[in-house]
PDB file of C-alpha atoms in Angstrom:
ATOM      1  CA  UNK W   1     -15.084  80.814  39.662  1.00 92.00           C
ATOM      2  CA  UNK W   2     -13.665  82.897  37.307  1.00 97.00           C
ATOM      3  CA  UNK W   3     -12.049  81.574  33.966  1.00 98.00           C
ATOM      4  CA  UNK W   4      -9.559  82.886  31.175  1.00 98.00           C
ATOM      5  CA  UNK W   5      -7.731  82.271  27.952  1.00 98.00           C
ATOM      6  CA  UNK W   6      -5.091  83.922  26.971  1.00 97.00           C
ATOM      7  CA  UNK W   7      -3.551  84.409  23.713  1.00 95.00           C
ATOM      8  CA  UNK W   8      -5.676  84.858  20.301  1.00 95.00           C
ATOM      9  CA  UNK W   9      -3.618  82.688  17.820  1.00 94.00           C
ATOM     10  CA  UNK W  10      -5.516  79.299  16.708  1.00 95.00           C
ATOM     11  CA  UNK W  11      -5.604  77.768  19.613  1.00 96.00           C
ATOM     12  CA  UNK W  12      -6.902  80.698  22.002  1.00 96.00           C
ATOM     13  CA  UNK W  13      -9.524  80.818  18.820  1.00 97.00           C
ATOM     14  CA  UNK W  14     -10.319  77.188  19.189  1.00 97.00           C
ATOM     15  CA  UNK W  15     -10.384  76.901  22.920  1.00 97.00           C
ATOM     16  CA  UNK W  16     -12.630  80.016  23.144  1.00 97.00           C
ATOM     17  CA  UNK W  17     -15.121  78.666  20.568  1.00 96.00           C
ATOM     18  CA  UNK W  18     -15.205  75.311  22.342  1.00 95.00           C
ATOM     19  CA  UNK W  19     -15.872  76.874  26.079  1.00 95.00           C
ATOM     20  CA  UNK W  20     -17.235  79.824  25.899  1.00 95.00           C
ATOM     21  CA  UNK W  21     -20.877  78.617  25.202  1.00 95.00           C
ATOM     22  CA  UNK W  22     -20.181  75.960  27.939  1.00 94.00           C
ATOM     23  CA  UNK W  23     -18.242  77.901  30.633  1.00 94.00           C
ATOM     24  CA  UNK W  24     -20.522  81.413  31.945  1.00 91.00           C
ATOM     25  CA  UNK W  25     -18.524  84.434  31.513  1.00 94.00           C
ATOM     26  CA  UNK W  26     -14.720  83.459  30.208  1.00 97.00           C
ATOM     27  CA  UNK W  27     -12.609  85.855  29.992  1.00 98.00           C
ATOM     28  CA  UNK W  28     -10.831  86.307  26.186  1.00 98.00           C
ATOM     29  CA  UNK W  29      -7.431  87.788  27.580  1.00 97.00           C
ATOM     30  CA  UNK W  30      -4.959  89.682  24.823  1.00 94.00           C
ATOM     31  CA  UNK W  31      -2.490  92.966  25.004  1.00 90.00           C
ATOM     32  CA  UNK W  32      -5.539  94.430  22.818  1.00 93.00           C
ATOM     33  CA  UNK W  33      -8.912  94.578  24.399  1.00 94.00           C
ATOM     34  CA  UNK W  34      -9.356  96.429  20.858  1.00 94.00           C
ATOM     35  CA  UNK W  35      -8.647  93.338  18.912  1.00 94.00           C
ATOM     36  CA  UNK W  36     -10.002  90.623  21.212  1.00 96.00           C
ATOM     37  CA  UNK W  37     -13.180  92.352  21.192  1.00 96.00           C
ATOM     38  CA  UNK W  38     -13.043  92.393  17.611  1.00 97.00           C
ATOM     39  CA  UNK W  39     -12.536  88.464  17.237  1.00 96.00           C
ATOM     40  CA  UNK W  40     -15.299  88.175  20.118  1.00 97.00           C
ATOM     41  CA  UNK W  41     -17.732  89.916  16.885  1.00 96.00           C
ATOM     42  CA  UNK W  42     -16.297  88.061  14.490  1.00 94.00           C
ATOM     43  CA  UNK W  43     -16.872  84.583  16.084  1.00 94.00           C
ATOM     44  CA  UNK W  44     -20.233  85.524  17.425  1.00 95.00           C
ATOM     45  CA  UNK W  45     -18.600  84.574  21.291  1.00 95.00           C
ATOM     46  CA  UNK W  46     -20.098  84.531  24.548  1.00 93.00           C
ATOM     47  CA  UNK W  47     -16.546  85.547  25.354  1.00 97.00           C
ATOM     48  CA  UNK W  48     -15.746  88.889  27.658  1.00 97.00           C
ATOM     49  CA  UNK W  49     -12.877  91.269  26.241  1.00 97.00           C
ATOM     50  CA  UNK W  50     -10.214  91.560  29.075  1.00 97.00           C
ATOM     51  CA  UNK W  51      -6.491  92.618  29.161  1.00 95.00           C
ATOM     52  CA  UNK W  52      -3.821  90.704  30.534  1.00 93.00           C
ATOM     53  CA  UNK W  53      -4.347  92.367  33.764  1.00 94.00           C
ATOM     54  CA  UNK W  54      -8.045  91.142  33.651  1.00 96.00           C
ATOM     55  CA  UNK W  55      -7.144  87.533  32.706  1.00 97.00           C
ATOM     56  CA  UNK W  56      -4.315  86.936  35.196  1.00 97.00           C
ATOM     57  CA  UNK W  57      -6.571  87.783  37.621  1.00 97.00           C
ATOM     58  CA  UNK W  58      -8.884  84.684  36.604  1.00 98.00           C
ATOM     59  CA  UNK W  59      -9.093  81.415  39.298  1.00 98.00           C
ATOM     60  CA  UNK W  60      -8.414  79.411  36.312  1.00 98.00           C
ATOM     61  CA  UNK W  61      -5.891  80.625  33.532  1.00 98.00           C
ATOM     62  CA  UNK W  62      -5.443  78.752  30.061  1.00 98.00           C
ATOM     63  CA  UNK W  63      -2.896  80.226  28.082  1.00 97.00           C
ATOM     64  CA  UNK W  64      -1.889  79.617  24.585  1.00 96.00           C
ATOM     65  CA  UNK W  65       2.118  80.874  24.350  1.00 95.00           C
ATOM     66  CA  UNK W  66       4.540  79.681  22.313  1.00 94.00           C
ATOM     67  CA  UNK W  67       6.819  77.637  24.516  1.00 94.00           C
ATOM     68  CA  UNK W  68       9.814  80.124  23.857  1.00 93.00           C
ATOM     69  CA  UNK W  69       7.876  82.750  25.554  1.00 95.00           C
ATOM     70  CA  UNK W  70       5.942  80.849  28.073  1.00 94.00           C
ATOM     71  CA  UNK W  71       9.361  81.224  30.782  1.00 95.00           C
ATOM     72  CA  UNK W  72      10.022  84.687  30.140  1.00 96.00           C
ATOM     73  CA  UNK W  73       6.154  85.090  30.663  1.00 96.00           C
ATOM     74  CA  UNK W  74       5.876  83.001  33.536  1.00 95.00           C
ATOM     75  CA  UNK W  75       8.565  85.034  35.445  1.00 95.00           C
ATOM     76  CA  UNK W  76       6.986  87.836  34.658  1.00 96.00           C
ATOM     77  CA  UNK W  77       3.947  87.395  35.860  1.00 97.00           C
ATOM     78  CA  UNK W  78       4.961  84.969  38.991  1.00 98.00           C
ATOM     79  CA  UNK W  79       3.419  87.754  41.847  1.00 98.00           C
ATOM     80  CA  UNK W  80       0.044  87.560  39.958  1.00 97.00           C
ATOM     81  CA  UNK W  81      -0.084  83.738  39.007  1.00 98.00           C
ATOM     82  CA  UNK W  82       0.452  83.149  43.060  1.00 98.00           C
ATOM     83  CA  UNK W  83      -2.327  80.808  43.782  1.00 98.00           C
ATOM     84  CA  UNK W  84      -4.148  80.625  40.442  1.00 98.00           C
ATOM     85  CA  UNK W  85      -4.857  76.970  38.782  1.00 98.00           C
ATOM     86  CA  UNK W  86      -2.564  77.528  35.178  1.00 98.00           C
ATOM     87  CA  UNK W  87      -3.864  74.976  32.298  1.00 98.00           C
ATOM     88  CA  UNK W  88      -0.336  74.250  30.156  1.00 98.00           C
ATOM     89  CA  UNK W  89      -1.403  73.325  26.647  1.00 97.00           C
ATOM     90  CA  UNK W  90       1.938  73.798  25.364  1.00 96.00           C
ATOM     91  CA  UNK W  91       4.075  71.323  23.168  1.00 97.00           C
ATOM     92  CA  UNK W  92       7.576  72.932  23.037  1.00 96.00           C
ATOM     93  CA  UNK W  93       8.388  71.977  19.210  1.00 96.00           C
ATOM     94  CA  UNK W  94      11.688  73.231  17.758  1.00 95.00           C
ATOM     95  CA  UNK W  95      10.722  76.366  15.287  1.00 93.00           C
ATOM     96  CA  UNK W  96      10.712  73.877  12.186  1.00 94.00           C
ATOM     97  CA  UNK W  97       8.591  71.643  14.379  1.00 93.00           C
ATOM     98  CA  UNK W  98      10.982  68.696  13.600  1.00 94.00           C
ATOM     99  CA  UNK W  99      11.464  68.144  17.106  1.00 95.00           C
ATOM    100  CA  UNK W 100      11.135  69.535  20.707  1.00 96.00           C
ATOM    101  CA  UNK W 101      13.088  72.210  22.120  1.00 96.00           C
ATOM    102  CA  UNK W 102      13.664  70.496  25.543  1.00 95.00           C
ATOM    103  CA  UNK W 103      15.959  67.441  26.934  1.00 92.00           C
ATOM    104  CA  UNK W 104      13.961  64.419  27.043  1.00 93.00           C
ATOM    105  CA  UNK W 105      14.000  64.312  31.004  1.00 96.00           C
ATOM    106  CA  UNK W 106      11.189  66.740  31.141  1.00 98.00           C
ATOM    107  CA  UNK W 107       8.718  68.309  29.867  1.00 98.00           C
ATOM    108  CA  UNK W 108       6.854  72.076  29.289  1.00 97.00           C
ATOM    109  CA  UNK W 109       4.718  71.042  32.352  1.00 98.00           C
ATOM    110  CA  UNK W 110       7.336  70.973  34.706  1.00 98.00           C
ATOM    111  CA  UNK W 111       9.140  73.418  33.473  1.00 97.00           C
ATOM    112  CA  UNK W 112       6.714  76.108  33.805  1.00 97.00           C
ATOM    113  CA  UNK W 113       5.777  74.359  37.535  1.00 98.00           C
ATOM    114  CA  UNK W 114       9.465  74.722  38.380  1.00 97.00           C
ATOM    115  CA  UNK W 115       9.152  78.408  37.212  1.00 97.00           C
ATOM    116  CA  UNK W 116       6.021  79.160  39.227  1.00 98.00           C
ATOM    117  CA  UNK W 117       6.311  76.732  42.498  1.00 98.00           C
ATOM    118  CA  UNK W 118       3.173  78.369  44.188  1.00 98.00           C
ATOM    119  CA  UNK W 119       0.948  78.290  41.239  1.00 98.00           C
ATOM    120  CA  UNK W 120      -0.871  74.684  40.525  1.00 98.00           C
ATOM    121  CA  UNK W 121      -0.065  73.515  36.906  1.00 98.00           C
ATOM    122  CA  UNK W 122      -2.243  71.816  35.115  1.00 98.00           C
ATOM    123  CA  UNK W 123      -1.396  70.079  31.522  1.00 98.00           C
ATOM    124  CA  UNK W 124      -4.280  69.831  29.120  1.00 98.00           C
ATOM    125  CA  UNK W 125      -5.233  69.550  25.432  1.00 98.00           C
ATOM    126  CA  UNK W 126      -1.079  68.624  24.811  1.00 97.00           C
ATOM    127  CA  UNK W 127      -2.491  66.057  22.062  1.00 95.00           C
ATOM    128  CA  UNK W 128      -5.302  68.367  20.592  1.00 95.00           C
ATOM    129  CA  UNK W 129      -4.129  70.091  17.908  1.00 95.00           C
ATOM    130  CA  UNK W 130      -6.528  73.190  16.297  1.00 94.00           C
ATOM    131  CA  UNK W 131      -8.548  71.781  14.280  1.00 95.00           C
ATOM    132  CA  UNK W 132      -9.748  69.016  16.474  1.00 96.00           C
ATOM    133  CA  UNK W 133     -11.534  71.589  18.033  1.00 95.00           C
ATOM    134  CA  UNK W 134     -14.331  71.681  14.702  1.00 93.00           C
ATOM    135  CA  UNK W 135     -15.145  68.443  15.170  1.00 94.00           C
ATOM    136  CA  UNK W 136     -13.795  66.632  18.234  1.00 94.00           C
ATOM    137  CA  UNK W 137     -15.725  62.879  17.604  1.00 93.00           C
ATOM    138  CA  UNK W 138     -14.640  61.253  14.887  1.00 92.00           C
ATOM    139  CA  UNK W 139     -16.444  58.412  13.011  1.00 90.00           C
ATOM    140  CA  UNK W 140     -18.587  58.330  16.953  1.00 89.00           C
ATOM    141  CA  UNK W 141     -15.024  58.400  19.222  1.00 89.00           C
ATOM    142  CA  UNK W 142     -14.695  61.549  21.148  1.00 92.00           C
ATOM    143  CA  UNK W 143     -11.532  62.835  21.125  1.00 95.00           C
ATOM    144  CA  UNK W 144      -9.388  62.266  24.280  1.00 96.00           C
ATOM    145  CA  UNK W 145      -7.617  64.850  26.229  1.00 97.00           C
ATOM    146  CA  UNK W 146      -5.136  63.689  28.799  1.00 97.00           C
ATOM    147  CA  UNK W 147      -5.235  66.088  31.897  1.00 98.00           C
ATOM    148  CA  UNK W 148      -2.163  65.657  34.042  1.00 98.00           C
ATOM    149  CA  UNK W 149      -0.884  67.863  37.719  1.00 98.00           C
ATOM    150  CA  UNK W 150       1.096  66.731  40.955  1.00 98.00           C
ATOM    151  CA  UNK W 151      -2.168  68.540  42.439  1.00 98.00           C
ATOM    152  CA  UNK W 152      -4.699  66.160  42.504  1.00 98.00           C
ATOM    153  CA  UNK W 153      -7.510  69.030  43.623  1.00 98.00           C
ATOM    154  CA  UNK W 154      -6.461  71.495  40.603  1.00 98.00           C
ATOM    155  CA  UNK W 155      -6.853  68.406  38.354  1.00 98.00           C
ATOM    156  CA  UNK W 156     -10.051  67.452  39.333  1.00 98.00           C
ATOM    157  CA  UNK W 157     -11.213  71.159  39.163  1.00 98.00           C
ATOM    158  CA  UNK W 158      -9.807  71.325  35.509  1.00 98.00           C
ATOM    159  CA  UNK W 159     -11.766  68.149  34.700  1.00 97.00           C
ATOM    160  CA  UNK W 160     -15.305  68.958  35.900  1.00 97.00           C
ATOM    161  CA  UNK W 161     -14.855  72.382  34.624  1.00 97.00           C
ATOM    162  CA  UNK W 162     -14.152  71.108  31.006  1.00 97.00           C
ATOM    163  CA  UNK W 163     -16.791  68.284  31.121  1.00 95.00           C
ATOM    164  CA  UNK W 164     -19.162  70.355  29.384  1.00 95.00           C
ATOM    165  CA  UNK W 165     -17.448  70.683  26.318  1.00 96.00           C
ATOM    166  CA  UNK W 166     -17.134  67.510  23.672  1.00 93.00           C
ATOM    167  CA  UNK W 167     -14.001  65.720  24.456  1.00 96.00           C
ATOM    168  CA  UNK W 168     -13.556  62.755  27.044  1.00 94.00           C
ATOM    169  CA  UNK W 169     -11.329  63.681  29.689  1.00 96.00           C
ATOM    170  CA  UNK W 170      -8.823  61.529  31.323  1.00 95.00           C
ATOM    171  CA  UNK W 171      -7.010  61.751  34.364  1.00 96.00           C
ATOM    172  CA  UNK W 172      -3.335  61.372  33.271  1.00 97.00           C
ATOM    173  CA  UNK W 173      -1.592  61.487  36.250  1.00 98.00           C
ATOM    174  CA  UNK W 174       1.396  63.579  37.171  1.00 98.00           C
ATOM    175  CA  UNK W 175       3.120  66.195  35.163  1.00 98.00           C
ATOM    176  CA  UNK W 176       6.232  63.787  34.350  1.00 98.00           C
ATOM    177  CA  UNK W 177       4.003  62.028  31.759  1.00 98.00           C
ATOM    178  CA  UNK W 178       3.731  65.393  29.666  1.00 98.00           C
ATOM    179  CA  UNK W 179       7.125  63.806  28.623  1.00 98.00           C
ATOM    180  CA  UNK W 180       5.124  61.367  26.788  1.00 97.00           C
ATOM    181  CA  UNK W 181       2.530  63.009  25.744  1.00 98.00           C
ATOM    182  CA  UNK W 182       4.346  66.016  24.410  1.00 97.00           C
ATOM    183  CA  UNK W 183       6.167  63.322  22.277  1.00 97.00           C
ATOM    184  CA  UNK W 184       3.205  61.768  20.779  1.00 96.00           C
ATOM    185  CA  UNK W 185       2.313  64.538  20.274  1.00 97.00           C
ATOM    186  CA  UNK W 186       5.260  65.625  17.563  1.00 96.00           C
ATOM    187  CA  UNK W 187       4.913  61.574  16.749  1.00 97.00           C
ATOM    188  CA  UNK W 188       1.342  62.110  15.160  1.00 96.00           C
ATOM    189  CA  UNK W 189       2.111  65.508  13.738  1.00 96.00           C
ATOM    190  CA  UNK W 190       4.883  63.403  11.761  1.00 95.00           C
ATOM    191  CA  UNK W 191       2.056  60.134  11.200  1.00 95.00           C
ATOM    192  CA  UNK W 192      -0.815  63.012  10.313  1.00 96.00           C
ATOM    193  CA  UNK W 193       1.115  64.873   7.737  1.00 95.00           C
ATOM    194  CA  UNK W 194       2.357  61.340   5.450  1.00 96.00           C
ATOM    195  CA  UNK W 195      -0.497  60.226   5.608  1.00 97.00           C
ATOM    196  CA  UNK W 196      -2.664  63.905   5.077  1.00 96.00           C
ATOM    197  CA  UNK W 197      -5.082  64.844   7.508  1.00 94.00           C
ATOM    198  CA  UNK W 198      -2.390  67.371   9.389  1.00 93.00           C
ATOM    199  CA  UNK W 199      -3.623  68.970  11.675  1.00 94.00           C
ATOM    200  CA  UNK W 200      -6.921  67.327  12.110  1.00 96.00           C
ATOM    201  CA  UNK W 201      -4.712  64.175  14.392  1.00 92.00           C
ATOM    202  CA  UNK W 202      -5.662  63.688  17.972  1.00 92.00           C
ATOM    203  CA  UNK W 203      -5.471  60.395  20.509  1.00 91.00           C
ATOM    204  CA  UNK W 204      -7.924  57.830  21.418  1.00 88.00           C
ATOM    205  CA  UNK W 205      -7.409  55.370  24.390  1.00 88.00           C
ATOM    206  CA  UNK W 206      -9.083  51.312  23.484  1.00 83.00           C
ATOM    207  CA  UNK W 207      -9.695  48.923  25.327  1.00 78.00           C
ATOM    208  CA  UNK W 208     -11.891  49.615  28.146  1.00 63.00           C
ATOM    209  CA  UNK W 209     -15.438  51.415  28.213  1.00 65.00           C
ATOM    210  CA  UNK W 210     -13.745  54.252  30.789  1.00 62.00           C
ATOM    211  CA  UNK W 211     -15.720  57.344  30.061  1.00 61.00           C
ATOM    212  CA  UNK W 212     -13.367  60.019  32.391  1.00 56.00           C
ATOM    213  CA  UNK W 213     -13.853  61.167  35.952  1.00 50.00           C
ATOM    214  CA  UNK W 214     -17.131  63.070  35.455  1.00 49.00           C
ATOM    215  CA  UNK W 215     -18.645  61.319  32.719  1.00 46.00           C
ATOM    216  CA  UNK W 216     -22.077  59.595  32.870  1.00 44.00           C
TER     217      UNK W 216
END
């Protein structure tokens, strides 16, 4: 199986740190095999270069867009998506991130699924902002990372692929909950910055001794 991120902003950066030890061969997708190869140095990655070409072409595709471009994107790219298991870890703030930039009867998720209706969607690391990514268990609680998709296959695919790395995966269930979790998600921006630990904020489910789909 063949895996990809693209974009090389913070979170492509954090996302390729976190997997690229853990997940054989991932393709580091950018419009600069230049520059991407140049990070891939810099970071000391297991990471391959690739182009867009070369990371569309992945089985499994993680991107990192903004939400204003992830449509335009998404259409343009719809031929070579056909098929292809896309992770959506986007949280559509407004640009002032005082809010999100979508009605509150859906969600980033399902509007990139609407978009690309024979690609499988898969919503991931919504709640994980950057810097989680440096140290993902805090005071001994691993960081949880809801994984949601009306395909129950892709989801399951997503989750033993990302066992490896340090988080504790949950099965969230369908793409309509990104509408809550892409609001707690702007909710503990908000909580993180009064009380100053922005952006090292993530979410933790108590009450039960669940350890995810694939964990021991």
């Amino acid at each position: 199986m063949k895996v990809s991120i693209i974009g090389t902003g913070r979170m492509g950066k954090a996302l390729i740190e976190a997997a690229a030890p853990q997940i054989q061969n991932v393709i580091w997708g950018s419009r600069s095999i230049e520059k991407v190869d140049g990070l891939i140095k810099e970071l000391g990655s297991e990471a391959l270069p690739g182009s867009y070409d070369q990371a569309l072409a992945a089985d499994v595709i993680f991107h990192t867009l903004w939400f204003r471009d992830l449509l335009p994107w998404a259409k343009h790219n719809e031929e070579a998506l056909k098929g292809k298991i896309l992770v959506d870890i986007c949280v559509p703030f407004t640009s002032d991130f005082s809010d999100l930039a979508i009605e509150w009867g859906t969600s980033a998720a399902e509007e990139i699924q609407q978009a690309l209706p024979d690609t499988k969607v898969v919503g991931a690391f919504k709640n994980t902002f950057w810097k989680v990514f440096n140290q993902p268990v805090h005071q001994g609680i691993k960081s949880d990372v809801f994984v949601t998709s009306d395909d129950e296959g892709a989801k399951e695919m997503v989750m033993k692929l990302l066992q490896p790395l340090p988080f504790r995966f949950l099965d969230a269930g369908t793409l309509k909950n990104n509408r809550t979790i892409e609001r707690m998600t702007l909710f503990s921006r908000e909580l993180s910055q009064r009380y100053g630990h922005y952006p090292y904020v993530s979410w933790g489910l108590w009450g039960s001794d669940y350890k995810g789909l694939f964990s021991e």
